[in-house]
Coordinates of C-alpha atoms in Angstrom, one line a residue:
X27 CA 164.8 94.1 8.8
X28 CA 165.1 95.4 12.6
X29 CA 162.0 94.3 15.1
X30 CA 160.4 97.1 16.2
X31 CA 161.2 97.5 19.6
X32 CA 158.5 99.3 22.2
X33 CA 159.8 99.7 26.0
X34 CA 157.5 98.8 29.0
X35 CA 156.2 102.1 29.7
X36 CA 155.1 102.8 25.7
X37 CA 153.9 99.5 25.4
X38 CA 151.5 99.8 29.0
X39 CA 150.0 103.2 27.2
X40 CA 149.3 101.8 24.4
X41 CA 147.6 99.2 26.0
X42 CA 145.6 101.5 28.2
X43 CA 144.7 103.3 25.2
X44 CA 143.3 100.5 22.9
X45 CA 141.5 99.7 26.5
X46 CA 140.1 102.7 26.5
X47 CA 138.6 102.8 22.9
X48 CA 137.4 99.4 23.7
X49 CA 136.0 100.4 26.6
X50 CA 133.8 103.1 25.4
X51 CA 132.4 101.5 22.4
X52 CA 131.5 98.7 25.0
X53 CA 129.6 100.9 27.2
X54 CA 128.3 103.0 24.0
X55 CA 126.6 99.5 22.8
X56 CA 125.3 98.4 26.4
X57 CA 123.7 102.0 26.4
X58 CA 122.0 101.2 22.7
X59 CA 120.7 98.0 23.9
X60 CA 119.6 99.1 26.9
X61 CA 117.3 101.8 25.3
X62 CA 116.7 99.1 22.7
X63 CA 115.2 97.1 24.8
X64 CA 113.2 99.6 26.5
X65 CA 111.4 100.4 23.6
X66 CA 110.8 96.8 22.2
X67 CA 109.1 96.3 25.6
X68 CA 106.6 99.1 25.4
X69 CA 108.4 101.6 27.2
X70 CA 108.5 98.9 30.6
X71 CA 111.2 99.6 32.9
X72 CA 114.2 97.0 31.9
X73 CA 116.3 95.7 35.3
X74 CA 119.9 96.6 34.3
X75 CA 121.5 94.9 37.2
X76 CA 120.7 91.6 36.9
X77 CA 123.8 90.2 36.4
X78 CA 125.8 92.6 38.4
X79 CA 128.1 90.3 41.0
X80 CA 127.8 91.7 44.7
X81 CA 131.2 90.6 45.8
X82 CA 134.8 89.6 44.0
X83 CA 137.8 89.3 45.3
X84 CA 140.5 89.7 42.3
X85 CA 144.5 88.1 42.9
X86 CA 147.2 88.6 40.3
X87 CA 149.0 85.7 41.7
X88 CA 147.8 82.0 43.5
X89 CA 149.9 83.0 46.4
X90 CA 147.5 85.6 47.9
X91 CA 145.4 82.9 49.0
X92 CA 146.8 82.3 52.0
X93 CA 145.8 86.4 52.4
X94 CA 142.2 85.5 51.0
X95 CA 141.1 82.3 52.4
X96 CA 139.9 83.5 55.9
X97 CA 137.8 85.7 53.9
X98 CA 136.6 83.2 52.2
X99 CA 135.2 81.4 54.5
X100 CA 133.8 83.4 56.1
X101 CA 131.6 84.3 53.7
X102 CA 130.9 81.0 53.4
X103 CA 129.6 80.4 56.6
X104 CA 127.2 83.7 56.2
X105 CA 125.7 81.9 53.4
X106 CA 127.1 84.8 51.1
X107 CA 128.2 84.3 47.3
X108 CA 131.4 85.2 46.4
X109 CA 133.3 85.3 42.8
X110 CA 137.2 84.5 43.4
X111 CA 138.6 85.6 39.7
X112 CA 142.3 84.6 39.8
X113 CA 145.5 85.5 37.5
X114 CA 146.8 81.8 38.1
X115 CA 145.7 79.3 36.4
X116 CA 146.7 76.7 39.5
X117 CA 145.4 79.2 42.0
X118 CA 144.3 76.9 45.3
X119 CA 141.1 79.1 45.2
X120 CA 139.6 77.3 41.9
X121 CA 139.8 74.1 43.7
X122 CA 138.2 76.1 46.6
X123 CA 135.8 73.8 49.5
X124 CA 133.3 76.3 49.8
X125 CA 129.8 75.9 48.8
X126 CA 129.7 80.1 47.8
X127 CA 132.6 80.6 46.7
X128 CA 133.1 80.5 42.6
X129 CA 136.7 80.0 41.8
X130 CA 137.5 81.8 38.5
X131 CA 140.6 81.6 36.2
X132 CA 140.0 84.9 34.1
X133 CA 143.7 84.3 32.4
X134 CA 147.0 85.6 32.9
X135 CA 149.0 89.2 32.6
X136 CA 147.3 91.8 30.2
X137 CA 144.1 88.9 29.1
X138 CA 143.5 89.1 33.5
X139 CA 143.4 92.7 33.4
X140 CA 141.0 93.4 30.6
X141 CA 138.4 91.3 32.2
X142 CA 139.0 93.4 35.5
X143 CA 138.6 96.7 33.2
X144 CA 135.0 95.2 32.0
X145 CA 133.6 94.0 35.2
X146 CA 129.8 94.4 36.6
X147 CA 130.5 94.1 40.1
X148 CA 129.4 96.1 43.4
X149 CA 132.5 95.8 45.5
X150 CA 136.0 94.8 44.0
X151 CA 138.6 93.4 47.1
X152 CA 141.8 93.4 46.1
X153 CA 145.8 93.2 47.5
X154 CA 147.2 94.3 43.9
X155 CA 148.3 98.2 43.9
X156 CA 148.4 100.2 40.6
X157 CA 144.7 100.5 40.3
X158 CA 143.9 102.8 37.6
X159 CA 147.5 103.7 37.1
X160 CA 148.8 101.0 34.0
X161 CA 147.0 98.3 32.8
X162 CA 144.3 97.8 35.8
X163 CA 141.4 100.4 34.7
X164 CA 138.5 101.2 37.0
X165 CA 135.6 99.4 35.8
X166 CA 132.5 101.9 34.6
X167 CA 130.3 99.4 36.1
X168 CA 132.4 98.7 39.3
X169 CA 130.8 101.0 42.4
X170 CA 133.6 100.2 45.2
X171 CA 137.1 99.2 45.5
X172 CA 138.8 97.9 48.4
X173 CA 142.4 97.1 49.1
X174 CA 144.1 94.7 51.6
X175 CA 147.4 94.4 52.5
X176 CA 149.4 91.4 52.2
X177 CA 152.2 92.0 54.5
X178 CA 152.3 94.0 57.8
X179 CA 154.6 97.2 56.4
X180 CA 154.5 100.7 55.4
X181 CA 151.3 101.9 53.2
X182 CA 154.2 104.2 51.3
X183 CA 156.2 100.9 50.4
X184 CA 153.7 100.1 47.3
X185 CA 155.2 101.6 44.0
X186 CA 153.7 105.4 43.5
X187 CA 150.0 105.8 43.6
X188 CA 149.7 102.3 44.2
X189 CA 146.6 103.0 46.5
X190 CA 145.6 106.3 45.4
X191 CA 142.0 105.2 43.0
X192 CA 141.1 102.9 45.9
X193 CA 137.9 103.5 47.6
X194 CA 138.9 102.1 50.9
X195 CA 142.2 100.8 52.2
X196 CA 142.2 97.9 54.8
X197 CA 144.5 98.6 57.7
X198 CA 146.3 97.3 60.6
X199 CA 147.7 100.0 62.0
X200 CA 147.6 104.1 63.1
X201 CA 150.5 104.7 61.1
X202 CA 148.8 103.6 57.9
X203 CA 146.7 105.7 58.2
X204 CA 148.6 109.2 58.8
X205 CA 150.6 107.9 55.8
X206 CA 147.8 107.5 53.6
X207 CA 146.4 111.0 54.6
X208 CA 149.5 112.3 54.1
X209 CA 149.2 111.5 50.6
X210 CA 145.5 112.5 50.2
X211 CA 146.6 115.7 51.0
X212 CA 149.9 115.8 49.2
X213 CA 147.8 114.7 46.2
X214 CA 144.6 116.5 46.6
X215 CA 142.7 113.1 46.2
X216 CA 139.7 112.0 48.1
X217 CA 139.5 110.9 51.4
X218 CA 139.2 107.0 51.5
X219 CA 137.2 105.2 53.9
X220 CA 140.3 103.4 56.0
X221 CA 139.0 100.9 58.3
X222 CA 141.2 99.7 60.7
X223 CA 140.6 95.6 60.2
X224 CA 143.8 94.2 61.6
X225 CA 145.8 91.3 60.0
X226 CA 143.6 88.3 58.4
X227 CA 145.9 86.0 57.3
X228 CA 148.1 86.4 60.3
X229 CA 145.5 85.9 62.6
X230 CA 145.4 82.2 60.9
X231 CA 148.9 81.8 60.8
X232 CA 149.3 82.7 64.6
X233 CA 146.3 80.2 65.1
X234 CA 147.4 77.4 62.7
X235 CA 151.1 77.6 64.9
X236 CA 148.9 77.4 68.0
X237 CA 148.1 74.1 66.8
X238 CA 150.8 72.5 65.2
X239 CA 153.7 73.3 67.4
X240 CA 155.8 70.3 67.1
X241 CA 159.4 71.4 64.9
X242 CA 162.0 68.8 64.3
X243 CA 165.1 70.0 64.8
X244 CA 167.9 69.9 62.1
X245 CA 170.8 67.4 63.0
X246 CA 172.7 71.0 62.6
X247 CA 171.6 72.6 65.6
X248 CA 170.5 75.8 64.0
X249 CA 168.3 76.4 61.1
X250 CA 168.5 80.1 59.3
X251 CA 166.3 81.1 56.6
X252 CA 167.3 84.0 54.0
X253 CA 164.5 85.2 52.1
X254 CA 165.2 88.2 50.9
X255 CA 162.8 90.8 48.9
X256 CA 163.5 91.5 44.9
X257 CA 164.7 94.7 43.1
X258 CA 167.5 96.8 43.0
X259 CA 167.6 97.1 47.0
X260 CA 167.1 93.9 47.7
X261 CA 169.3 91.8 49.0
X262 CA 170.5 89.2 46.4
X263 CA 171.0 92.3 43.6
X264 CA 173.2 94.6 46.3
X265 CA 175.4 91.3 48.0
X266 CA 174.3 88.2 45.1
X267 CA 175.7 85.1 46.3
X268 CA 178.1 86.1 48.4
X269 CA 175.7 85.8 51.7
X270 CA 175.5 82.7 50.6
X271 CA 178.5 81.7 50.8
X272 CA 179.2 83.2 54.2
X273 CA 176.2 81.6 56.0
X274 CA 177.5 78.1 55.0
X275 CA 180.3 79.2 56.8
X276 CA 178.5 79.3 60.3
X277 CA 178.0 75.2 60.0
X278 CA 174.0 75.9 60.7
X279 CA 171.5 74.5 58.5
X280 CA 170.9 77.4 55.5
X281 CA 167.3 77.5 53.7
X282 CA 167.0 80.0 51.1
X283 CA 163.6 81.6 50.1
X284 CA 163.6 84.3 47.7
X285 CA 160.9 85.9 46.9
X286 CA 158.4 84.4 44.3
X287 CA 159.0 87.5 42.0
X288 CA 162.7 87.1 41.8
X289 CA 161.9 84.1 39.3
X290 CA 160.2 86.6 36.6
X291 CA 161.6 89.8 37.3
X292 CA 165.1 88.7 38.4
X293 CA 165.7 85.1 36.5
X294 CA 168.8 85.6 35.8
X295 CA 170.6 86.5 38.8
X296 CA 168.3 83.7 41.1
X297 CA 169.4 80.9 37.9
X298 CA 173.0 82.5 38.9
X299 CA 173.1 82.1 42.4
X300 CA 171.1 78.6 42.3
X301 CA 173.5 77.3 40.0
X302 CA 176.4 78.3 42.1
X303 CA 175.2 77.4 45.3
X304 CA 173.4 74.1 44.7
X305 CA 171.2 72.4 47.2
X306 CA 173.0 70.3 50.0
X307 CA 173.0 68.9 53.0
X308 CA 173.6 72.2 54.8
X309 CA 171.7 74.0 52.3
X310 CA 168.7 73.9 50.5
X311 CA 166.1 75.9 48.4
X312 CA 162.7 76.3 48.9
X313 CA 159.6 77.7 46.5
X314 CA 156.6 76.4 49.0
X315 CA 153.2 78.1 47.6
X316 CA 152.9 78.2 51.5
X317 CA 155.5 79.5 53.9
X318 CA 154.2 78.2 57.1
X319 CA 156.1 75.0 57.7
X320 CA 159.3 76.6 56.5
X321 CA 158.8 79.4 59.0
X322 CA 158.4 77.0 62.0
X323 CA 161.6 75.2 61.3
X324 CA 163.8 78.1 61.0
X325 CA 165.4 79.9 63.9
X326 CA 166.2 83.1 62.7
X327 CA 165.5 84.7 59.8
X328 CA 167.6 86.8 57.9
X329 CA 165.8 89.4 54.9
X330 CA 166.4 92.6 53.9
X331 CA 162.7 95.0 54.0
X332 CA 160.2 92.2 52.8
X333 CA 156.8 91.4 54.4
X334 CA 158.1 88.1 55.8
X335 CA 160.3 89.9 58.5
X336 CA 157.0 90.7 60.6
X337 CA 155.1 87.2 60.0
X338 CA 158.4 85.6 61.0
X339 CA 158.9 88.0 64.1
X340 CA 155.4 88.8 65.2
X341 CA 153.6 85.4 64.6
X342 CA 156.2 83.2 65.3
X343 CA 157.9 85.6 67.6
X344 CA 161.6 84.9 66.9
X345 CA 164.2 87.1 65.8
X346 CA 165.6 88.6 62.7
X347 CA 168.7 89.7 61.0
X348 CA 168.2 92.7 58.5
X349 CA 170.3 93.1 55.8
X350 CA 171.2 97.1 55.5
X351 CA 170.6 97.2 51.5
X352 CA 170.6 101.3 51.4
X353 CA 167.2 101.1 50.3
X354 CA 166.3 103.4 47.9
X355 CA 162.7 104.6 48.2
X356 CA 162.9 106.6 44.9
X357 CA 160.5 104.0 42.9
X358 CA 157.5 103.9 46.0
X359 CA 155.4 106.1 47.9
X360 CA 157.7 106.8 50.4
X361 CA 160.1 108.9 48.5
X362 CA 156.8 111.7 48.5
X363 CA 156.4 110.8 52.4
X364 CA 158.1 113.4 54.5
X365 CA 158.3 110.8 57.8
X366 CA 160.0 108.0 58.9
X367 CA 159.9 104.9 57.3
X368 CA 158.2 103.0 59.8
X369 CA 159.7 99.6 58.6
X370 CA 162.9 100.7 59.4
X371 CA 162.1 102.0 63.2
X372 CA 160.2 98.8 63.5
X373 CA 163.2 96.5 62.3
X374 CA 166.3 98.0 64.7
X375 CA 164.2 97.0 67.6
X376 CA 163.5 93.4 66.6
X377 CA 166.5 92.1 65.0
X378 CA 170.4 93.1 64.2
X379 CA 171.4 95.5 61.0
X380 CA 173.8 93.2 58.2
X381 CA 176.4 95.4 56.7
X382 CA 179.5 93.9 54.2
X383 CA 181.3 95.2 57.3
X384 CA 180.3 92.7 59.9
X385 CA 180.1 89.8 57.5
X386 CA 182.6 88.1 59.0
X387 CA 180.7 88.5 62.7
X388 CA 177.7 86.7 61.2
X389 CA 177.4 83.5 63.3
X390 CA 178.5 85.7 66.2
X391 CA 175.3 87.8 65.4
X392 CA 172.8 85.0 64.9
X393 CA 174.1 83.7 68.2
X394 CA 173.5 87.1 70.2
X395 CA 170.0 87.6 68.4
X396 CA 169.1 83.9 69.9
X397 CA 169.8 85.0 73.0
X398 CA 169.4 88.5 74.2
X399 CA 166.1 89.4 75.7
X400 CA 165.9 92.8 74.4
X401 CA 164.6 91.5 71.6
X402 CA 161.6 89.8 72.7
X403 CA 160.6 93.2 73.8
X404 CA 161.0 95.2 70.7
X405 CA 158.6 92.5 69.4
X406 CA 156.0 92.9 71.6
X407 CA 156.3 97.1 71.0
X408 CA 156.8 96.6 67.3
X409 CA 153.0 93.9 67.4
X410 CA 151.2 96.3 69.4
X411 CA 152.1 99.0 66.6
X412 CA 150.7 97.2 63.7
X413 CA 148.6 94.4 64.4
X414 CA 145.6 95.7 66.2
X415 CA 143.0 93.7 66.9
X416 CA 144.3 90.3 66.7
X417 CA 141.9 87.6 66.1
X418 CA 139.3 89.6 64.8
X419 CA 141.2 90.6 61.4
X420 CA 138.7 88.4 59.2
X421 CA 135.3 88.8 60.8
X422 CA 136.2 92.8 60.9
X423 CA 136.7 92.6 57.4
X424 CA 133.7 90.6 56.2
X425 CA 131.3 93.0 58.4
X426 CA 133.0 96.1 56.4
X427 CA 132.2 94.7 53.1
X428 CA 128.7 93.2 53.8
X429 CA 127.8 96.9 55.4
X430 CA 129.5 98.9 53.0
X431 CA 127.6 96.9 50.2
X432 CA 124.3 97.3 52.3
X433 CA 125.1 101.3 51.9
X434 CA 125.8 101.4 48.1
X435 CA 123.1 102.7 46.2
X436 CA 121.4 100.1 43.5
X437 CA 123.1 102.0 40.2
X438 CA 121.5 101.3 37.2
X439 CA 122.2 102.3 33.5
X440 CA 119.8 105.2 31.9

């Protein structure tokens, strides 16, 4: 007898709807109780908020903690409580050092987001898109949701309406925000409270480098790191191995990062490449949870659109290669956004465009991006664009959240 088979997008509504039900029969109980209670205690007002949480920060995946540590403690050092509920069951945060800050394994995939669904919570801060869209319901007992980025890119690169049921949107630059309105308006949605923050976690990457300097050089002279993005216009599924292959070629010293979502949503291909291309002394693989010491010992960095083009360039302040992948903007925001994609202006000014045309020009390439000083400048332009306020990125943050729940009405359940 055939399994039945049920795709992806059947499967997520269906699991939205069974949410649903569950959902209302929970909050048709609470209600029964509530009034219940009421009237067992003589008709005395009950406090219905008693166990709501005042702040949680919720991550899909352990490696947003180097996004929401700063955060963290900072809280911490204001004496304020914090709930971390992670998707990871080794997530750094449940091992956490801070005396008000509960670390939270609330299980993995679909078990994660039916907690989320259920939560009593005043504010929600969060760097996963799709709110409200598939699986991730807004919570009836959740007052405010806030997003933060985790990379220093487009708003219209999250996959569509990632942002759109947010209540507020962290962000680091102007351009976030004309591309957010942009889709406000296109939409007919809300406005969202947008405060302009900066970048947290890059703030303590530039601080942490300000510190620990030092780099060992490779006995290779040169170290380049690939870390591409994942999906169809990424660069491993448009060029697979073969950049690979041509990188060993220059005689540097290759590291190869892909991205940590390639290993679920791409397993086959990475298994592919890795098995092809083992590691070696001119090449070698890396899956750090943390990317900062393989950042400081590369020299140039060769990616495609991912995040990791602007830590690399704007933190560490060294150049990049871009691989031209003919990005295809069909699956994200961007395809609704009638403007540039600001990722792109931003990357011809700081680094040299890849194409299967000038492969064979590639150590010729990493040798002219080493040295030309025009460069350098399309760095500082590119900084100034979207990292406002540097070094201020965490406390700005915490003071939004602690005023914004200072503003939100107590709500309680009648």
């Amino acid at each position: 007898m055939p399994l039945l088979y049920i795709d992806p997008g059947t499967g997520s509504m269906l699991f939205a709807i069974l949410l649903g039900i569950i959902g209302t029969l929970s909050y048709l109980l609470k209600k029964w109780m509530v009034k219940l209670r009421f009237v067992l205690s003589g008709g005395r007002k009950i406090e219905t908020n008693a166990k709501k949480i005042p702040f949680v920060i919720f991550s899909d995946d352990k490696r947003y903690w180097n996004v929401f540590e700063p955060i963290c403690r900072e809280f911490d050092k204001r004496d304020i409580s914090l709930v971390y509920m992670t998707a990871s069951p080794d997530d750094p945060a449940l091992n956490n050092p801070y005396k008000h800050i509960t670390g939270e394994f609330i299980g993995e995939g679909n078990k994660a987001f039916a907690k989320m669904n259920f939560l009593n919570a005043a504010i929600v801060l969060s760097t996963t898109p799709g709110l409200d869209v598939y699986q991730w319901k807004r919570s009836k007992d959740v007052q405010y949701y806030v997003h933060m980025q985790h990379a220093a890119n487009d708003i219209s690169g999250y996959r569509m309406f990632g942002l759109d049921y947010y209540d507020a949107v962290m962000v680091s630059g102007d351009y976030h925000i004309t591309e957010l309105r942009y889709l406000e308006n296109l939409r007919g949605l809300p406005a969202k409270d947008i405060p302009m923050i900066g970048i947290p976690y890059m703030d303590e990457m530039a601080v942490r480098l300000r510190e620990n300097p030092s780099v060992k050089k490779e006995a290779l002279g040169c170290t380049v790191l690939l870390a591409p993005s994942w999906g169809k216009s990424a660069i491993f599924q448009k060029y697979g191995g073969k950049i690979i292959e041509v990188l060993l070629k220059t005689g540097y010293h290759i590291i190869v990062r892909p991205h940590p979502q390639s290993f679920a949503s791409e397993k086959n291909l990475i298994s592919s490449i890795m098995e092809k291309y083992p590691g070696s002394e001119k090449l070698e693989w890396n899956r750090d949870n943390d990317n900062f010491e393989v950042l400081k010992r590369a020299d140039i960095l060769i990616s495609d659109f991912s995040g990791i083009i602007f830590d690399f360039s704007l933190v560490y302040d060294k150049p990049v290669i871009y691989a031209d992948t003919e990005f295809d903007n069909s699956p994200y925001d961007a395809w609704w956004v009638d403007m540039p994609y600001w990722t792109f202006t931003a990357l011809e000014r700081i680094g040299e465009k890849l194409t299967i045309d000038n492969f064979g020009k590639l150590k010729e390439m990493i040798d002219e991006c080493l040295k030309n000083p025009k460069y350098a400048q399309g760095r500082r332009e590119v900084r100034a664009e979207t990292w406002e306020y540097q070094g201020e990125g965490t406390k700005r943050a915490v003071d939004y959240l602690v005023k914004k729940y200072q503003e939100l009405p107590m709500k309680e359940d009648k």
